[in-house]
Short mmCIF file of C-alpha atoms in Angstrom, two decimals:
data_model
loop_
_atom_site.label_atom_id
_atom_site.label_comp_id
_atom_site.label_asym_id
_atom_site.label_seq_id
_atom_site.Cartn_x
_atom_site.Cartn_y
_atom_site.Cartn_z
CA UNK A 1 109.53 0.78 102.16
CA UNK A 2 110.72 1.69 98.74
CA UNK A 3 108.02 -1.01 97.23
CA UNK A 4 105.57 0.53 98.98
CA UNK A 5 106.18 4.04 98.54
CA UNK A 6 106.16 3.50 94.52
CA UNK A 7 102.47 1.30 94.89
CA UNK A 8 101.35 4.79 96.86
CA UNK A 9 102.22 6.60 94.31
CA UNK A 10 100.67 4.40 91.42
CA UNK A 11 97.73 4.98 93.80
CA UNK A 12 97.93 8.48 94.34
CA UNK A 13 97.76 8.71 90.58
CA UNK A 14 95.35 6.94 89.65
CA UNK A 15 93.10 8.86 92.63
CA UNK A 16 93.93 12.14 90.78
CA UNK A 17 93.45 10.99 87.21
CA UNK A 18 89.94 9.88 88.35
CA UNK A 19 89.40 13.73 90.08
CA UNK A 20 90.60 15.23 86.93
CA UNK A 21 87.55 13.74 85.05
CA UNK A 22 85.22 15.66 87.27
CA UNK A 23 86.89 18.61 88.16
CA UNK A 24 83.88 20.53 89.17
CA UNK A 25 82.74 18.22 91.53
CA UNK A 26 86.66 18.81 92.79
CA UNK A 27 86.44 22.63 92.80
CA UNK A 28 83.26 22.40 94.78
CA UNK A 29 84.56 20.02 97.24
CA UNK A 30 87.93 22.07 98.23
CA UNK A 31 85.70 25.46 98.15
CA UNK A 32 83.39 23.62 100.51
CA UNK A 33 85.44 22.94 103.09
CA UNK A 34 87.31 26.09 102.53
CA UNK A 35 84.02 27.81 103.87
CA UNK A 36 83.09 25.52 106.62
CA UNK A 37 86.34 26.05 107.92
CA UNK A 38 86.41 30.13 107.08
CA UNK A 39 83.11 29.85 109.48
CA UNK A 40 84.89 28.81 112.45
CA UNK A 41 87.37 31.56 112.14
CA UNK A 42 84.41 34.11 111.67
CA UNK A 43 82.89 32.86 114.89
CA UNK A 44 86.75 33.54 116.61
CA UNK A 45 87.31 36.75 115.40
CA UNK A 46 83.83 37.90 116.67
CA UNK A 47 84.43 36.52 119.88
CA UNK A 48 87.50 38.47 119.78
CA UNK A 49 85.58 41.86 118.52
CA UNK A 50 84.15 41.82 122.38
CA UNK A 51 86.92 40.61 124.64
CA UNK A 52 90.69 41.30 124.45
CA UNK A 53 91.72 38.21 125.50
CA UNK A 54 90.57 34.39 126.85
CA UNK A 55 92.71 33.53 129.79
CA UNK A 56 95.49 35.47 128.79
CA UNK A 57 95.81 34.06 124.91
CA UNK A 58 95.61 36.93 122.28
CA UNK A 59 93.49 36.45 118.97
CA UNK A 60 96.70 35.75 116.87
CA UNK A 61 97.79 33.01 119.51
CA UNK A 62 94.18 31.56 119.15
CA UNK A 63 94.48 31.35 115.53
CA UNK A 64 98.36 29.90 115.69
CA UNK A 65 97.26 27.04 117.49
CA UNK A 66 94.03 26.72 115.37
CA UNK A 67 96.55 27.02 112.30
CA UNK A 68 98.30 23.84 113.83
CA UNK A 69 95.44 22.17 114.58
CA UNK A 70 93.64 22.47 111.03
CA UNK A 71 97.10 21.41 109.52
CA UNK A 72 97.44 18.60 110.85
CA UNK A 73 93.81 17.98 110.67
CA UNK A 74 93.96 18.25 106.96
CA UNK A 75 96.92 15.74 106.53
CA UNK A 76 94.70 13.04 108.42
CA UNK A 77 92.07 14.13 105.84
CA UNK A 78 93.72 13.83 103.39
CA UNK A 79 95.69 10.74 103.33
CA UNK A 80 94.04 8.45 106.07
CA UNK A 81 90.15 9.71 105.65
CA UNK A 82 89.04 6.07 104.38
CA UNK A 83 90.11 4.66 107.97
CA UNK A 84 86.47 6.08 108.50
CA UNK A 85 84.42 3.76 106.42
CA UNK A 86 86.83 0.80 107.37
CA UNK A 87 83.79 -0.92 108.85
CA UNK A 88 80.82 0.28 106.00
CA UNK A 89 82.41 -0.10 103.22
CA UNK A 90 85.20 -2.89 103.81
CA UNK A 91 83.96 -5.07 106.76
CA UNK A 92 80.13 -5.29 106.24
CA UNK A 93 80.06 -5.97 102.71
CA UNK A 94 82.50 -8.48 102.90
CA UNK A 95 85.11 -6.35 100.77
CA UNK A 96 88.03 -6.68 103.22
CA UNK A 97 88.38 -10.56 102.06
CA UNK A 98 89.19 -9.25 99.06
CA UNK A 99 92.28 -7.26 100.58
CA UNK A 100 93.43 -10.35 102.92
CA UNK A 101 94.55 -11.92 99.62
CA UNK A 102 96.55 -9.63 98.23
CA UNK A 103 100.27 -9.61 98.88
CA UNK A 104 100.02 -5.82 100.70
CA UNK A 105 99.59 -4.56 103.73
CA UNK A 106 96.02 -4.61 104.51
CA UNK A 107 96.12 -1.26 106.51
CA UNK A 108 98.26 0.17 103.64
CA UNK A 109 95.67 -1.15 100.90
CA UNK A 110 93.35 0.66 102.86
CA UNK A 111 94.93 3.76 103.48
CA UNK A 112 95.91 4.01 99.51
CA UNK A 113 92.43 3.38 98.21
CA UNK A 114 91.52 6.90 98.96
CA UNK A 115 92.78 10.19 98.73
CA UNK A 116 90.25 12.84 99.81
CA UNK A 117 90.35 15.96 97.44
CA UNK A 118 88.41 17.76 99.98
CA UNK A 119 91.35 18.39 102.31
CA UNK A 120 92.98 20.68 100.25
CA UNK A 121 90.94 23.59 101.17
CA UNK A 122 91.30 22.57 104.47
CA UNK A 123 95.29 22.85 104.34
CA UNK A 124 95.13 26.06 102.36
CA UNK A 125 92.62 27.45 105.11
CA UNK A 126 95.05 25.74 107.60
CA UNK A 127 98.35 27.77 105.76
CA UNK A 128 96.62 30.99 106.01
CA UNK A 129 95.51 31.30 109.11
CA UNK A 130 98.72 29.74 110.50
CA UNK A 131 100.59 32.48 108.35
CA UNK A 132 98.16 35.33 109.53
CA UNK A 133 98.92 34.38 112.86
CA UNK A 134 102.86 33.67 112.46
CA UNK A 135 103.60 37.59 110.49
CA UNK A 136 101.31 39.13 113.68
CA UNK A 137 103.28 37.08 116.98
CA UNK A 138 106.54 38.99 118.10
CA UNK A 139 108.55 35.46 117.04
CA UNK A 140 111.60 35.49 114.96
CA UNK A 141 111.25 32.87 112.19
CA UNK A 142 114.53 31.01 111.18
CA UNK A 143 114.88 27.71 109.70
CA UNK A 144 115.43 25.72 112.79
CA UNK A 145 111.92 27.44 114.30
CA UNK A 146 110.20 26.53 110.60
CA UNK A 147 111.34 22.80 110.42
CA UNK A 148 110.49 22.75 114.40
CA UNK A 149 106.74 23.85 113.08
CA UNK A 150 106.69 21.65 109.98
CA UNK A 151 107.90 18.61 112.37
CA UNK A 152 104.93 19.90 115.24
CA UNK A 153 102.37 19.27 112.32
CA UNK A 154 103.60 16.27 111.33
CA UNK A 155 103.10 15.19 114.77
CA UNK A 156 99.41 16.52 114.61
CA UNK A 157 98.77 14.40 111.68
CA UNK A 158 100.25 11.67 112.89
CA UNK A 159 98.27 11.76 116.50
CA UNK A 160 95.01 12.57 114.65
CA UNK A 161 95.38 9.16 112.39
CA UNK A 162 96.67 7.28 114.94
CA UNK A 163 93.34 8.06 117.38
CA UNK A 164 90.83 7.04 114.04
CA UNK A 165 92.64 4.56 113.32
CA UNK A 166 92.91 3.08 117.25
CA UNK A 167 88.65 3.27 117.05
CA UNK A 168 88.52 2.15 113.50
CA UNK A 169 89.97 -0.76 114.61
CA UNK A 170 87.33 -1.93 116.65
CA UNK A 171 85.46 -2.37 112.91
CA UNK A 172 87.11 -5.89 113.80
CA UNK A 173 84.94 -6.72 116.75
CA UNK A 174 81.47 -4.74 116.36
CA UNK A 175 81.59 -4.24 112.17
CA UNK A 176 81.25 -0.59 112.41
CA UNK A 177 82.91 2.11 114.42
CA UNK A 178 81.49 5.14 113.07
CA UNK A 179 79.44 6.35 115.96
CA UNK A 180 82.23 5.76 118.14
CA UNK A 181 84.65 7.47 115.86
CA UNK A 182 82.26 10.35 115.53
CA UNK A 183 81.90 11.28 118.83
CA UNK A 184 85.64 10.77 119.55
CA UNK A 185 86.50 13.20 117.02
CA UNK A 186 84.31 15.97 117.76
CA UNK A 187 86.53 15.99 120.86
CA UNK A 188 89.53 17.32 119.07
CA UNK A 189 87.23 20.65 118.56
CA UNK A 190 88.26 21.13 122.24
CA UNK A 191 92.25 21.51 120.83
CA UNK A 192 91.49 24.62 118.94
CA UNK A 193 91.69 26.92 122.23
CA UNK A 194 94.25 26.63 124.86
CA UNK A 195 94.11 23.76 127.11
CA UNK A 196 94.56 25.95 129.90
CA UNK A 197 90.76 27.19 130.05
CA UNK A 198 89.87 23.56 130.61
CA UNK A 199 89.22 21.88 134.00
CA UNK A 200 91.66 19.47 135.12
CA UNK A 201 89.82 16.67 134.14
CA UNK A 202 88.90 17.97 130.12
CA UNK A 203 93.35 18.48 130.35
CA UNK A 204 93.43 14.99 131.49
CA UNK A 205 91.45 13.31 129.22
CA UNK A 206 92.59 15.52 126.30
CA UNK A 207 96.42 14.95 127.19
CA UNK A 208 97.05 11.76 128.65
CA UNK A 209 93.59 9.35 127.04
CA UNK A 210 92.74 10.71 124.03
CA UNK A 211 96.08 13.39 123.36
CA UNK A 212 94.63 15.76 120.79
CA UNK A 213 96.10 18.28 122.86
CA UNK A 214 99.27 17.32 121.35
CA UNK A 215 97.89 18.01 117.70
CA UNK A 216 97.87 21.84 118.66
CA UNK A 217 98.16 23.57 121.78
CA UNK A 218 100.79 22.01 123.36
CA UNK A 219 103.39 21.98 119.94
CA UNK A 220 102.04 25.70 120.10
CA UNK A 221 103.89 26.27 123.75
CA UNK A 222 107.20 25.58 121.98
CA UNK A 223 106.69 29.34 119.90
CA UNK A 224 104.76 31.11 122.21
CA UNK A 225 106.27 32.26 125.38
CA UNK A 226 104.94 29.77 127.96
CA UNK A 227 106.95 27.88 130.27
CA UNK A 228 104.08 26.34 132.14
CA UNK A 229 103.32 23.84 128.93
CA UNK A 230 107.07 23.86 126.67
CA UNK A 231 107.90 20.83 128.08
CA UNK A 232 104.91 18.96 127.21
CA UNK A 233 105.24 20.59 124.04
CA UNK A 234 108.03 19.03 123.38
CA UNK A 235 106.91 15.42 123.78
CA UNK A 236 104.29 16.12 120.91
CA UNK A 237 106.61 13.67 118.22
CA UNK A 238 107.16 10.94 120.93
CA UNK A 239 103.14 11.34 121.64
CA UNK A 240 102.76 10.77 118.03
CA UNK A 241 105.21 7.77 117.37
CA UNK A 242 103.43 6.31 120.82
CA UNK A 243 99.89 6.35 119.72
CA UNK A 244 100.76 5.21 116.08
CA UNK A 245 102.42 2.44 117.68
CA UNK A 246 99.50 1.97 120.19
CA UNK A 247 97.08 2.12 117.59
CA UNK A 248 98.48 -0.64 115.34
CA UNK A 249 99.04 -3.08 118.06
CA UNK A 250 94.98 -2.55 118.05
CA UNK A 251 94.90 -2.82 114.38
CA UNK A 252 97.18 -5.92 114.20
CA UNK A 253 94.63 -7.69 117.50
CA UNK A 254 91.98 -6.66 114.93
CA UNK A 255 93.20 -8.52 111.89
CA UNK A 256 93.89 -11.90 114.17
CA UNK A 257 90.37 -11.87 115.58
CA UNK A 258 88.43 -10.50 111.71
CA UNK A 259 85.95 -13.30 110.71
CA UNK A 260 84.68 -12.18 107.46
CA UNK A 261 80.42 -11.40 107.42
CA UNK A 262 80.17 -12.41 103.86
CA UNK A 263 77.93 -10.19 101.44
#
């Protein structure tokens, strides 16, 4: 772990080095996304200009669990974004041979050939609407509720990664994943709102299939008063250590069955 933790880091700097020599093109990016995102919580708040409430949940509980959610989101972007073009730029072209023979971790090789500027203005958006939301909820913040948070998004990350990387997997078998990826993912726009104004079948699916419910609304249970869900809430880290697991079982079938398509 220690090896590889120092060979991250060598990577990490040279990734920054090499956004440091355009640092326009990295201002742009990060004010980008910062926007995009600053849309969606535009679109809430006006929803929120007409009704009091969806299904109970205030505006400030809305944007707590969409504080989680983006969070988490962002780590996943951040670190783990080239799981994405596993299949396009890796698999197709015939570049993954040249990972096989290197004495790494493929999946780690992977992993630390990117690092995607982008998502920080996606965590900064994340912070402030999670901090907007935190300063307006009647919860008292100690240190055992802020490492409880800090572990919850963690947990996000970890379940958002572990779901790409589960589908980028399947690179292995039909080269490239991305549509399949794509559509998966625009699922976890579902987690942004409270599960509970969902059918039984979207909490289902969202929970128990595909658990991007436990990137958000379910960690979010554990600080706002609702006894219905703080169970399940709780389960959001095992979720997470589950689905990694489950995921690289997937990953490691891929490797065994990879036959390379040449160039």
């Amino acid at each position: 772990m220690v090896r590889y933790a120092r060979l991250y880091w060598e990577f990490f700097k040279m990734h920054i080095k090499v956004m440091m020599e355009y640092r326009i093109d990295f201002l742009i990016g990060i004010l980008s996304v910062f926007l995009i995102q600053g849309t969606s919580i535009f679109f809430v708040a006006i929803v929120f200009d007409h009704i009091e409430a969806l299904h109970g949940w205030t505006f400030y509980q809305i944007l707590f669990i969409y504080g989680i959610a983006q969070t988490g989101r962002a780590l996943e972007f951040i670190f783990f974004d080239n799981l994405w073009v596993l299949g396009q730029n890796y698999i197709r072209p015939g570049q993954f041979d040249r990972i096989l023979i290197r004495p790494v971790n493929p999946l780690f090789h992977v992993l630390a050939d990117r690092v995607q500027a982008d998502g920080v203005g996606q965590v900064l958006m994340g912070l402030i609407v999670l901090i907007t939301a935190m300063v307006n909820l009647p919860i008292e913040w100690g240190i055992s509720e802020l490492l409880l948070l800090v572990l919850m998004i963690v947990s996000s990350g970890a379940i958002f990664m572990a779901v790409n990387l589960f589908f980028a997997s399947l690179s292995f078998w039909i080269v490239d994943s991305i549509p399949i990826m794509g559509a998966v993912f625009t699922l976890s726009d579902f987690t942004r709102y409270p599960m509970s104004i969902y059918n039984r079948s979207v909490k289902f699916v969202l929970t128990w299939l595909i658990p991007y419910g436990f990137t958000a609304f379910y960690p979010a249970t554990l600080f706002i008063e609702n006894s219905e869900y703080t169970m399940i809430g709780l389960l959001s880290p095992v979720v997470a250590i589950i689905s990694v697991t489950i995921a690289y079982q997937v990953w490691k079938k891929g490797l065994k069955a990879f036959s390379s398509t040449g160039s």
